[in-house]
Amino acid sequence: MAKEKVRQKKMTVRVDFTPMVDMNMLLITFFMLCTTMIKSQTLQISLPSNDKVEQKDQNKVKQSEAITFILDSDREAPTTDKLTGQPVKGKVKKDLIYYYEGQADIAADASGALTNNKLKVTEFDPGTADEPAGIRKILMERNKEVVKQIAELKEHWRNKEMTDEQYQDRAREIRNDSTLTRPVVIIKATPDASYENLISVLDEMQINSISRYQIDRMTAVDSAMVLDYVAKHGGHK
Amino acid sequence: MGRVKVKKKDVFIDMTAMSDVTVLLLTFFMLTSTFLQKEPVIVNTPSSVAEVKVPDSNLVTVLVSPKGKVFLSLTGSKDSTYSSEKMRLSLLESVTAEYNKHYKTPVSFTDQQKVTFARSTVIGLPISKLGEYLDLLGQNKVEKADELTDPEKNPNAGIPIDMNEDLNNPNEFQIWMNALYDLPGDAAFYDDIISGKAIALKADKSTPYDVVQVVMDNLQTLKMNKFTFMTALKTEK
């Protein structure tokens, strides 16, 4: 028998990929819905230590430099939790920031109203870049020497005259430069204030390059001042 | 007249290219994704301009619900010697020992419960109720277990916490947090706690300040003065 080559028929191998694509699409959808692409940011904070500090060891803040913010929120009437029967705070109607400079000394007249309440009120709305308002304006004015130098530094950095690291180091130096007038900010909050307000204020510290700030507890004097302010100007309490 | 025969064309789209693209996308999503962690309460964090990312290892997240329920989750280091599972296991052991020292009704966990605990992500029940929860998880009754930690369904959900400055009579939150100091081995974890990187407070925007303050005061009492607030990214105007 003569050798005969068996001609193999050339078949077009054509696989239908449609189901494969369908499946992939499903998987992609699943991954897209189940993942977090954006990681949360963190805002670092150090609270003062609880240890009792000897009076003489304490660094007294200069009166002229200190400014105290008291956060508060006007809330709707509280409701009761159905499950536990505990009262739950109502929704926030309006956020307020009270502030005063220096130390709080109060004196009351015969009717109990304070005669020297130096509390003022401001808002969270930061205004625009050209015309800062509310809390940002207050902080910027008090920290203007630092803010100005940081702005100049930022300009150099934007023009690529220095590396990121140099910029960070220099910025830190400026923020902590004791020859400049820098405010010391004390942040307090009433129980009604919301967590968001606290973060907003801490954020303002970053935005306005304030190096010295701390979160503190309300004192009786602070509460008295807020109550007095509300009594005089009308409000929710 | 004969009919004009319409030639039937074979509509066959080549899906190979499409398939290539989808597989690429799929690979991308699989590699970049970190899964959303299931949390007992959904919190909407406030935003800040802070640029520091949340670390993916050596992290303790303190989740605070708007009604003041506290949940903990612990992520170990990337190094498998001190993986999340191992750290959780030793955490549970030291917490049990500490709890039995201070509370009259002692608790103990079976090996099975311990293994389940090491795998679960969120701690959100009083220690006395933890066994029941772990049993449910171990039997794969995830929904029932989730109901236990859901503050909307179980009034006892969350780690008990109160204002307490006496560490000789710690509350359960303090027991948990204090145990973090002595987790065996990983020195980096201890350093991160001291420097404040390892503790992140996560709370909802609307959380009233008094609720947050209880947690902050507790951390202060535990000498965890430095910690971070978890926030979402905000772009500066």
PDB file of C-alpha atoms in Angstrom, chain B residues 31-208:
ATOM      1  CA  LEU B  31      -5.008  42.977  43.625  1.00  0.00           C
ATOM      2  CA  THR B  32      -5.856  46.473  44.763  1.00  0.00           C
ATOM      3  CA  SER B  33      -8.900  45.683  46.801  1.00  0.00           C
ATOM      4  CA  THR B  34      -9.178  45.539  50.509  1.00  0.00           C
ATOM      5  CA  PHE B  35     -12.509  44.193  51.543  1.00  0.00           C
ATOM      6  CA  LEU B  36     -14.985  46.311  53.378  1.00  0.00           C
ATOM      7  CA  GLN B  37     -14.997  45.118  56.917  1.00  0.00           C
ATOM      8  CA  LYS B  38     -18.336  44.210  58.276  1.00  0.00           C
ATOM      9  CA  GLU B  39     -19.159  46.489  61.147  1.00  0.00           C
ATOM     10  CA  PRO B  40     -22.038  46.228  63.577  1.00  0.00           C
ATOM     11  CA  VAL B  41     -23.059  49.829  62.975  1.00  0.00           C
ATOM     12  CA  ILE B  42     -22.581  51.856  59.865  1.00  0.00           C
ATOM     13  CA  VAL B  43     -20.745  55.038  60.654  1.00  0.00           C
ATOM     14  CA  ASN B  44     -20.266  57.990  58.406  1.00  0.00           C
ATOM     15  CA  THR B  45     -16.992  59.582  59.408  1.00  0.00           C
ATOM     16  CA  PRO B  46     -16.521  63.348  59.175  1.00  0.00           C
ATOM     17  CA  SER B  47     -13.985  64.666  56.702  1.00  0.00           C
ATOM     18  CA  SER B  48     -10.716  66.448  57.304  1.00  0.00           C
ATOM     19  CA  VAL B  49      -7.726  67.686  55.319  1.00  0.00           C
ATOM     20  CA  ALA B  50      -5.397  65.272  57.121  1.00  0.00           C
ATOM     21  CA  GLU B  51      -3.355  63.271  54.658  1.00  0.00           C
ATOM     22  CA  VAL B  52      -2.048  60.445  56.800  1.00  0.00           C
ATOM     23  CA  LYS B  53      -3.526  57.128  55.745  1.00  0.00           C
ATOM     24  CA  VAL B  54      -4.868  54.551  58.132  1.00  0.00           C
ATOM     25  CA  PRO B  55      -2.187  51.891  58.605  1.00  0.00           C
ATOM     26  CA  ASP B  56      -3.131  48.404  57.401  1.00  0.00           C
ATOM     27  CA  SER B  57      -1.322  46.628  60.177  1.00  0.00           C
ATOM     28  CA  ASN B  58      -0.913  47.101  63.913  1.00  0.00           C
ATOM     29  CA  LEU B  59      -4.160  48.905  64.364  1.00  0.00           C
ATOM     30  CA  VAL B  60      -6.881  48.945  66.981  1.00  0.00           C
ATOM     31  CA  THR B  61     -10.055  50.600  65.828  1.00  0.00           C
ATOM     32  CA  VAL B  62     -12.437  51.894  68.452  1.00  0.00           C
ATOM     33  CA  LEU B  63     -15.782  52.188  66.757  1.00  0.00           C
ATOM     34  CA  VAL B  64     -18.286  54.418  68.513  1.00  0.00           C
ATOM     35  CA  SER B  65     -21.916  54.281  67.476  1.00  0.00           C
ATOM     36  CA  PRO B  66     -24.010  57.455  67.659  1.00  0.00           C
ATOM     37  CA  LYS B  67     -25.691  56.088  70.775  1.00  0.00           C
ATOM     38  CA  GLY B  68     -22.439  55.440  72.567  1.00  0.00           C
ATOM     39  CA  LYS B  69     -21.940  51.741  71.983  1.00  0.00           C
ATOM     40  CA  VAL B  70     -18.289  50.849  71.660  1.00  0.00           C
ATOM     41  CA  PHE B  71     -16.793  48.151  69.439  1.00  0.00           C
ATOM     42  CA  LEU B  72     -13.198  47.126  69.028  1.00  0.00           C
ATOM     43  CA  SER B  73     -11.364  45.534  66.171  1.00  0.00           C
ATOM     44  CA  LEU B  74      -7.757  44.480  66.134  1.00  0.00           C
ATOM     45  CA  THR B  75      -5.443  44.055  63.178  1.00  0.00           C
ATOM     46  CA  GLY B  76      -2.104  42.452  63.849  1.00  0.00           C
ATOM     47  CA  SER B  77       1.144  43.003  62.037  1.00  0.00           C
ATOM     48  CA  LYS B  78       1.949  41.781  58.549  1.00  0.00           C
ATOM     49  CA  ASP B  79       4.588  39.500  59.980  1.00  0.00           C
ATOM     50  CA  SER B  80       2.933  36.115  60.401  1.00  0.00           C
ATOM     51  CA  THR B  81       4.575  35.589  63.810  1.00  0.00           C
ATOM     52  CA  TYR B  82       2.216  38.210  65.183  1.00  0.00           C
ATOM     53  CA  SER B  83      -0.672  37.885  62.796  1.00  0.00           C
ATOM     54  CA  SER B  84      -4.126  39.197  63.637  1.00  0.00           C
ATOM     55  CA  GLU B  85      -5.288  35.710  64.620  1.00  0.00           C
ATOM     56  CA  LYS B  86      -2.446  35.101  67.032  1.00  0.00           C
ATOM     57  CA  MET B  87      -2.742  38.517  68.572  1.00  0.00           C
ATOM     58  CA  ARG B  88      -6.478  38.149  69.077  1.00  0.00           C
ATOM     59  CA  LEU B  89      -5.945  34.795  70.691  1.00  0.00           C
ATOM     60  CA  SER B  90      -3.465  36.100  73.223  1.00  0.00           C
ATOM     61  CA  LEU B  91      -5.612  39.191  73.736  1.00  0.00           C
ATOM     62  CA  LEU B  92      -8.571  37.031  74.688  1.00  0.00           C
ATOM     63  CA  GLU B  93      -6.457  35.040  77.094  1.00  0.00           C
ATOM     64  CA  SER B  94      -5.066  38.023  78.946  1.00  0.00           C
ATOM     65  CA  VAL B  95      -8.471  39.730  78.997  1.00  0.00           C
ATOM     66  CA  THR B  96     -10.118  36.629  80.474  1.00  0.00           C
ATOM     67  CA  ALA B  97      -7.482  36.435  83.197  1.00  0.00           C
ATOM     68  CA  GLU B  98      -7.799  40.125  83.992  1.00  0.00           C
ATOM     69  CA  TYR B  99     -11.602  39.990  83.974  1.00  0.00           C
ATOM     70  CA  ASN B 100     -11.677  37.086  86.403  1.00  0.00           C
ATOM     71  CA  LYS B 101      -9.403  39.026  88.722  1.00  0.00           C
ATOM     72  CA  HIS B 102     -11.781  41.986  88.957  1.00  0.00           C
ATOM     73  CA  TYR B 103     -15.251  40.531  88.480  1.00  0.00           C
ATOM     74  CA  LYS B 104     -17.063  38.055  90.681  1.00  0.00           C
ATOM     75  CA  THR B 105     -18.551  35.857  87.971  1.00  0.00           C
ATOM     76  CA  PRO B 106     -15.575  34.261  86.239  1.00  0.00           C
ATOM     77  CA  VAL B 107     -15.663  33.456  82.551  1.00  0.00           C
ATOM     78  CA  SER B 108     -13.785  30.864  80.581  1.00  0.00           C
ATOM     79  CA  PHE B 109     -13.704  29.948  76.931  1.00  0.00           C
ATOM     80  CA  THR B 110     -13.410  26.575  75.257  1.00  0.00           C
ATOM     81  CA  ASP B 111     -10.712  25.964  72.662  1.00  0.00           C
ATOM     82  CA  GLN B 112     -13.332  26.043  69.937  1.00  0.00           C
ATOM     83  CA  GLN B 113     -14.558  29.442  71.138  1.00  0.00           C
ATOM     84  CA  LYS B 114     -11.030  30.764  71.232  1.00  0.00           C
ATOM     85  CA  VAL B 115     -10.388  29.709  67.665  1.00  0.00           C
ATOM     86  CA  THR B 116     -13.614  31.362  66.568  1.00  0.00           C
ATOM     87  CA  PHE B 117     -12.662  34.517  68.416  1.00  0.00           C
ATOM     88  CA  ALA B 118      -9.301  34.640  66.675  1.00  0.00           C
ATOM     89  CA  ARG B 119     -11.087  34.588  63.331  1.00  0.00           C
ATOM     90  CA  SER B 120     -13.814  37.099  64.113  1.00  0.00           C
ATOM     91  CA  THR B 121     -13.076  40.730  63.408  1.00  0.00           C
ATOM     92  CA  VAL B 122     -15.231  42.739  65.751  1.00  0.00           C
ATOM     93  CA  ILE B 123     -15.442  42.618  69.525  1.00  0.00           C
ATOM     94  CA  GLY B 124     -18.727  44.095  70.578  1.00  0.00           C
ATOM     95  CA  LEU B 125     -20.306  42.391  73.554  1.00  0.00           C
ATOM     96  CA  PRO B 126     -19.837  42.243  77.315  1.00  0.00           C
ATOM     97  CA  ILE B 127     -17.347  39.518  78.150  1.00  0.00           C
ATOM     98  CA  SER B 128     -20.013  37.491  79.923  1.00  0.00           C
ATOM     99  CA  LYS B 129     -22.040  37.325  76.691  1.00  0.00           C
ATOM    100  CA  LEU B 130     -19.083  36.650  74.436  1.00  0.00           C
ATOM    101  CA  GLY B 131     -19.268  32.852  74.761  1.00  0.00           C
ATOM    102  CA  GLU B 132     -22.805  32.701  73.417  1.00  0.00           C
ATOM    103  CA  TYR B 133     -21.821  34.864  70.451  1.00  0.00           C
ATOM    104  CA  LEU B 134     -18.770  32.751  69.663  1.00  0.00           C
ATOM    105  CA  ASP B 135     -20.841  29.569  69.808  1.00  0.00           C
ATOM    106  CA  LEU B 136     -23.255  30.977  67.245  1.00  0.00           C
ATOM    107  CA  LEU B 137     -20.376  32.029  65.012  1.00  0.00           C
ATOM    108  CA  GLY B 138     -18.751  28.631  65.410  1.00  0.00           C
ATOM    109  CA  GLN B 139     -21.956  26.949  64.256  1.00  0.00           C
ATOM    110  CA  ASN B 140     -21.996  29.273  61.242  1.00  0.00           C
ATOM    111  CA  LYS B 141     -25.147  31.004  62.403  1.00  0.00           C
ATOM    112  CA  VAL B 142     -23.700  34.303  61.302  1.00  0.00           C
ATOM    113  CA  GLU B 143     -26.993  36.143  61.084  1.00  0.00           C
ATOM    114  CA  LYS B 144     -27.989  35.298  64.619  1.00  0.00           C
ATOM    115  CA  ALA B 145     -24.537  36.249  65.839  1.00  0.00           C
ATOM    116  CA  ASP B 146     -24.723  39.570  64.017  1.00  0.00           C
ATOM    117  CA  GLU B 147     -28.031  40.276  65.685  1.00  0.00           C
ATOM    118  CA  LEU B 148     -26.306  40.015  69.035  1.00  0.00           C
ATOM    119  CA  THR B 149     -23.776  42.719  68.212  1.00  0.00           C
ATOM    120  CA  ASP B 150     -26.277  44.970  66.470  1.00  0.00           C
ATOM    121  CA  PRO B 151     -27.240  47.772  68.868  1.00  0.00           C
ATOM    122  CA  GLU B 152     -30.522  48.204  67.009  1.00  0.00           C
ATOM    123  CA  LYS B 153     -31.571  44.704  67.985  1.00  0.00           C
ATOM    124  CA  ASN B 154     -29.759  43.937  71.201  1.00  0.00           C
ATOM    125  CA  PRO B 155     -29.656  46.588  73.933  1.00  0.00           C
ATOM    126  CA  ASN B 156     -26.635  44.841  75.468  1.00  0.00           C
ATOM    127  CA  ALA B 157     -24.481  45.129  72.358  1.00  0.00           C
ATOM    128  CA  GLY B 158     -21.207  46.959  72.681  1.00  0.00           C
ATOM    129  CA  ILE B 159     -18.374  46.794  75.179  1.00  0.00           C
ATOM    130  CA  PRO B 160     -19.459  48.196  78.561  1.00  0.00           C
ATOM    131  CA  ILE B 161     -17.836  51.540  79.217  1.00  0.00           C
ATOM    132  CA  ASP B 162     -18.351  54.272  81.768  1.00  0.00           C
ATOM    133  CA  MET B 163     -16.529  57.210  83.299  1.00  0.00           C
ATOM    134  CA  ASN B 164     -13.962  55.532  85.479  1.00  0.00           C
ATOM    135  CA  GLU B 165     -10.552  56.777  86.471  1.00  0.00           C
ATOM    136  CA  ASP B 166      -9.725  54.001  88.888  1.00  0.00           C
ATOM    137  CA  LEU B 167      -7.727  51.372  87.069  1.00  0.00           C
ATOM    138  CA  ASN B 168      -7.902  49.078  90.099  1.00  0.00           C
ATOM    139  CA  ASN B 169     -11.573  48.649  89.274  1.00  0.00           C
ATOM    140  CA  PRO B 170     -11.462  48.814  85.519  1.00  0.00           C
ATOM    141  CA  ASN B 171     -14.508  48.702  83.278  1.00  0.00           C
ATOM    142  CA  GLU B 172     -14.512  46.178  80.456  1.00  0.00           C
ATOM    143  CA  PHE B 173     -13.321  48.653  77.857  1.00  0.00           C
ATOM    144  CA  GLN B 174     -10.333  49.428  80.018  1.00  0.00           C
ATOM    145  CA  ILE B 175      -9.605  45.736  80.453  1.00  0.00           C
ATOM    146  CA  TRP B 176      -9.564  45.224  76.702  1.00  0.00           C
ATOM    147  CA  MET B 177      -7.448  48.271  75.988  1.00  0.00           C
ATOM    148  CA  ASN B 178      -5.063  47.690  78.848  1.00  0.00           C
ATOM    149  CA  ALA B 179      -4.412  44.172  77.614  1.00  0.00           C
ATOM    150  CA  LEU B 180      -3.094  45.655  74.384  1.00  0.00           C
ATOM    151  CA  TYR B 181      -0.068  46.962  76.226  1.00  0.00           C
ATOM    152  CA  ASP B 182       1.056  43.465  77.166  1.00  0.00           C
ATOM    153  CA  LEU B 183       0.362  41.657  73.938  1.00  0.00           C
ATOM    154  CA  PRO B 184       3.333  39.350  73.667  1.00  0.00           C
ATOM    155  CA  GLY B 185       6.088  39.824  71.209  1.00  0.00           C
ATOM    156  CA  ASP B 186       5.703  42.504  68.656  1.00  0.00           C
ATOM    157  CA  ALA B 187       7.602  45.514  69.921  1.00  0.00           C
ATOM    158  CA  ALA B 188       6.444  47.568  66.964  1.00  0.00           C
ATOM    159  CA  PHE B 189       2.860  47.249  68.145  1.00  0.00           C
ATOM    160  CA  TYR B 190       3.705  48.617  71.561  1.00  0.00           C
ATOM    161  CA  ASP B 191       5.639  51.500  70.011  1.00  0.00           C
ATOM    162  CA  ASP B 192       2.732  52.285  67.735  1.00  0.00           C
ATOM    163  CA  ILE B 193       0.390  52.462  70.716  1.00  0.00           C
ATOM    164  CA  ILE B 194       2.723  54.827  72.518  1.00  0.00           C
ATOM    165  CA  SER B 195       3.236  57.030  69.490  1.00  0.00           C
ATOM    166  CA  GLY B 196      -0.496  57.035  68.853  1.00  0.00           C
ATOM    167  CA  LYS B 197      -0.473  55.431  65.434  1.00  0.00           C
ATOM    168  CA  ALA B 198      -2.104  52.201  66.505  1.00  0.00           C
ATOM    169  CA  ILE B 199      -5.297  53.545  68.049  1.00  0.00           C
ATOM    170  CA  ALA B 200      -7.924  54.979  65.775  1.00  0.00           C
ATOM    171  CA  LEU B 201     -11.211  56.383  66.957  1.00  0.00           C
ATOM    172  CA  LYS B 202     -13.989  56.001  64.447  1.00  0.00           C
ATOM    173  CA  ALA B 203     -17.271  57.686  65.118  1.00  0.00           C
ATOM    174  CA  ASP B 204     -20.234  58.933  63.182  1.00  0.00           C
ATOM    175  CA  LYS B 205     -20.564  62.607  62.273  1.00  0.00           C
ATOM    176  CA  SER B 206     -23.687  63.022  64.344  1.00  0.00           C
ATOM    177  CA  THR B 207     -22.334  61.386  67.489  1.00  0.00           C
ATOM    178  CA  PRO B 208     -22.909  63.706  70.452  1.00  0.00           C
TER     179      PRO B 208
END
